[in-house]
Structures are given as structure tokens and as C-alpha cells.
């Protein structure tokens, strides 16, 4: 992506057991930005998600911070996927997120993955992310900035059999 308010992924296929989304130096035009995640069914309704992460953060002087958080989405169903992302050429979000059950309405969609976030205030953080989406086939996955447009990076969707 080089410009745009959101990135929508819509090519999920029942031919694949697992889908993977990769992020390569993704950032928005707004400093200290939060990137959000939403998922939709085939009628374009947002789906409820249960989301958690655990992180290890270190700043340039070696101070560390660890923590965990968890939440569930309320309408419109969205969660904060990554926070504090900077706009500099040495800042952004990279990582991978795996999904199972995206196209099966009878099972929960589970997701998990890891990201590295280079934040606006010279902090670097490693996140373990995981969650569940209600039992409905997912037709679209959307990533968007809370207040700014995407201005750099690559987001790719892969099908794994």
C-alpha cells in the first residue's frame, strides 16, 4: 500500500486450510497511530472478535516493559491490532498472522501470529497476537488506521494447504 484509508483482503478460499497475512514495514501518515482490524461476513456485516496480545518492549536506552491485554469487540466490531506506530523511515509494523476456519461457517475462525513494531518514540516491541472470530464464514478482512491513511508498506494474503 502507498496510499489509502484501509486495506481489504477478500480472496480467502476453501481450497486452503490456513491463510496467512504478512506485514512488511506498514505505517500510516499519522505519527503514534493505531492500526485496527475488522472482519466481515458476505453481507458486509462486521463480526465479533475476541483478541489478546502479549508483548515485550525495549527502548533505545535498554529499558524494558512487558504486558498482556485482551478484549472483545462491540459493534461496529473492531479491535486495536497495533498501536503507537511511527511515520519515520525506521518505523512501522512487520510480522505474520495465521487464520484457520475462515471459510467454514460451522467452526470458529482462530488466528495467531507475531509482529514487530517500531514505534514513534524509539521503542521496539515484539507482540504475540491471538484470537477468535464468531462462527461465520469470513468474506473480508480489513486493516485501517484510527486517524490516518496508510502511506507505506506491504500487506499480503497467502493460502496454505
Short mmCIF file of C-alpha atoms in Angstrom, two decimals, residues 26-147:
data_model
loop_
_atom_site.label_atom_id
_atom_site.label_comp_id
_atom_site.label_asym_id
_atom_site.label_seq_id
_atom_site.Cartn_x
_atom_site.Cartn_y
_atom_site.Cartn_z
CA UNK A 26 3.47 -0.96 7.25
CA UNK A 27 2.85 2.55 8.56
CA UNK A 28 0.34 5.36 8.19
CA UNK A 29 0.65 9.08 7.60
CA UNK A 30 -0.19 9.83 11.26
CA UNK A 31 2.51 9.52 13.93
CA UNK A 32 1.74 7.37 17.01
CA UNK A 33 -1.03 5.65 15.03
CA UNK A 34 -3.23 2.70 15.98
CA UNK A 35 -3.90 0.17 13.22
CA UNK A 36 -7.27 -1.54 13.63
CA UNK A 37 -8.65 -4.88 12.45
CA UNK A 38 -12.22 -5.68 11.33
CA UNK A 39 -13.71 -8.80 9.73
CA UNK A 40 -16.89 -9.04 7.68
CA UNK A 41 -19.33 -11.72 6.51
CA UNK A 42 -20.67 -11.97 2.94
CA UNK A 43 -23.42 -9.41 3.71
CA UNK A 44 -20.76 -6.88 4.80
CA UNK A 45 -21.71 -7.15 8.50
CA UNK A 46 -18.84 -6.85 10.98
CA UNK A 47 -18.14 -9.98 13.02
CA UNK A 48 -17.39 -10.17 16.73
CA UNK A 49 -13.78 -10.94 17.65
CA UNK A 50 -12.02 -11.96 20.83
CA UNK A 51 -8.47 -10.61 20.76
CA UNK A 52 -5.45 -10.82 23.05
CA UNK A 53 -1.79 -9.99 22.90
CA UNK A 54 1.34 -10.28 24.97
CA UNK A 55 4.30 -8.01 24.42
CA UNK A 56 7.91 -7.33 25.23
CA UNK A 57 9.05 -3.77 24.61
CA UNK A 58 12.51 -2.21 24.77
CA UNK A 59 13.60 1.39 24.16
CA UNK A 60 16.89 2.70 22.78
CA UNK A 61 18.44 3.01 26.25
CA UNK A 62 17.63 -0.62 27.11
CA UNK A 63 14.65 -0.09 29.41
CA UNK A 64 12.13 -2.89 29.06
CA UNK A 65 8.40 -3.25 29.60
CA UNK A 66 6.18 -6.33 29.32
CA UNK A 67 2.44 -6.76 29.40
CA UNK A 68 -0.69 -8.50 28.24
CA UNK A 69 -4.09 -7.29 27.15
CA UNK A 70 -7.34 -8.81 25.99
CA UNK A 71 -10.64 -7.54 24.65
CA UNK A 72 -13.74 -8.49 22.71
CA UNK A 73 -15.25 -6.31 20.02
CA UNK A 74 -18.56 -4.49 20.22
CA UNK A 75 -20.48 -3.06 17.28
CA UNK A 76 -19.03 -1.96 14.95
CA UNK A 77 -16.75 -4.90 15.65
CA UNK A 78 -13.13 -3.79 15.53
CA UNK A 79 -10.02 -4.29 17.66
CA UNK A 80 -6.80 -2.34 18.00
CA UNK A 81 -4.32 -4.55 16.17
CA UNK A 82 -1.15 -2.45 16.61
CA UNK A 83 -0.57 0.81 18.46
CA UNK A 84 1.98 3.58 18.63
CA UNK A 85 3.24 3.05 15.07
CA UNK A 86 5.52 5.85 13.90
CA UNK A 87 5.80 7.55 10.50
CA UNK A 88 9.59 7.63 10.11
CA UNK A 89 11.56 5.57 7.61
CA UNK A 90 12.87 3.48 10.53
CA UNK A 91 9.38 2.84 11.97
CA UNK A 92 6.49 0.55 11.08
CA UNK A 93 4.83 -2.83 11.61
CA UNK A 94 6.15 -6.16 10.29
CA UNK A 95 5.03 -9.71 11.03
CA UNK A 96 2.69 -12.55 10.19
CA UNK A 97 -0.84 -13.56 11.21
CA UNK A 98 -2.33 -17.03 10.57
CA UNK A 99 -6.06 -17.84 10.27
CA UNK A 100 -7.85 -21.21 10.34
CA UNK A 101 -11.53 -21.72 9.52
CA UNK A 102 -12.04 -18.51 7.51
CA UNK A 103 -14.42 -20.09 5.02
CA UNK A 104 -16.24 -22.54 7.36
CA UNK A 105 -19.37 -21.12 8.99
CA UNK A 106 -19.64 -24.16 11.31
CA UNK A 107 -16.34 -23.60 13.13
CA UNK A 108 -14.75 -20.68 14.88
CA UNK A 109 -12.07 -18.84 12.97
CA UNK A 110 -8.92 -18.86 15.06
CA UNK A 111 -5.97 -16.56 14.47
CA UNK A 112 -2.50 -16.18 15.92
CA UNK A 113 0.80 -14.63 14.96
CA UNK A 114 3.68 -12.36 15.82
CA UNK A 115 4.57 -8.80 14.94
CA UNK A 116 7.49 -6.48 15.50
CA UNK A 117 6.52 -2.86 15.90
CA UNK A 118 8.97 0.01 15.55
CA UNK A 119 7.16 2.74 17.42
CA UNK A 120 7.12 6.51 17.23
CA UNK A 121 9.08 7.06 20.46
CA UNK A 122 12.12 4.84 19.71
CA UNK A 123 10.52 1.82 21.33
CA UNK A 124 10.63 -1.57 19.66
CA UNK A 125 8.08 -4.16 20.68
CA UNK A 126 7.55 -7.85 19.93
CA UNK A 127 3.90 -8.95 20.13
CA UNK A 128 2.28 -12.37 20.27
CA UNK A 129 -1.28 -11.92 18.94
CA UNK A 130 -4.17 -14.39 19.10
CA UNK A 131 -7.91 -14.55 18.98
CA UNK A 132 -11.16 -15.99 17.72
CA UNK A 133 -13.89 -14.81 15.38
CA UNK A 134 -17.50 -15.97 15.80
CA UNK A 135 -18.73 -18.99 13.82
CA UNK A 136 -19.41 -17.37 10.46
CA UNK A 137 -17.55 -17.60 7.17
CA UNK A 138 -15.30 -14.55 6.75
CA UNK A 139 -15.61 -12.73 3.42
CA UNK A 140 -13.32 -9.75 4.11
CA UNK A 141 -10.51 -8.78 6.49
CA UNK A 142 -9.83 -5.04 6.84
CA UNK A 143 -6.86 -3.19 8.33
CA UNK A 144 -7.14 0.59 8.77
CA UNK A 145 -5.63 3.46 10.69
CA UNK A 146 -7.58 5.04 13.53
CA UNK A 147 -6.96 8.52 12.14
#
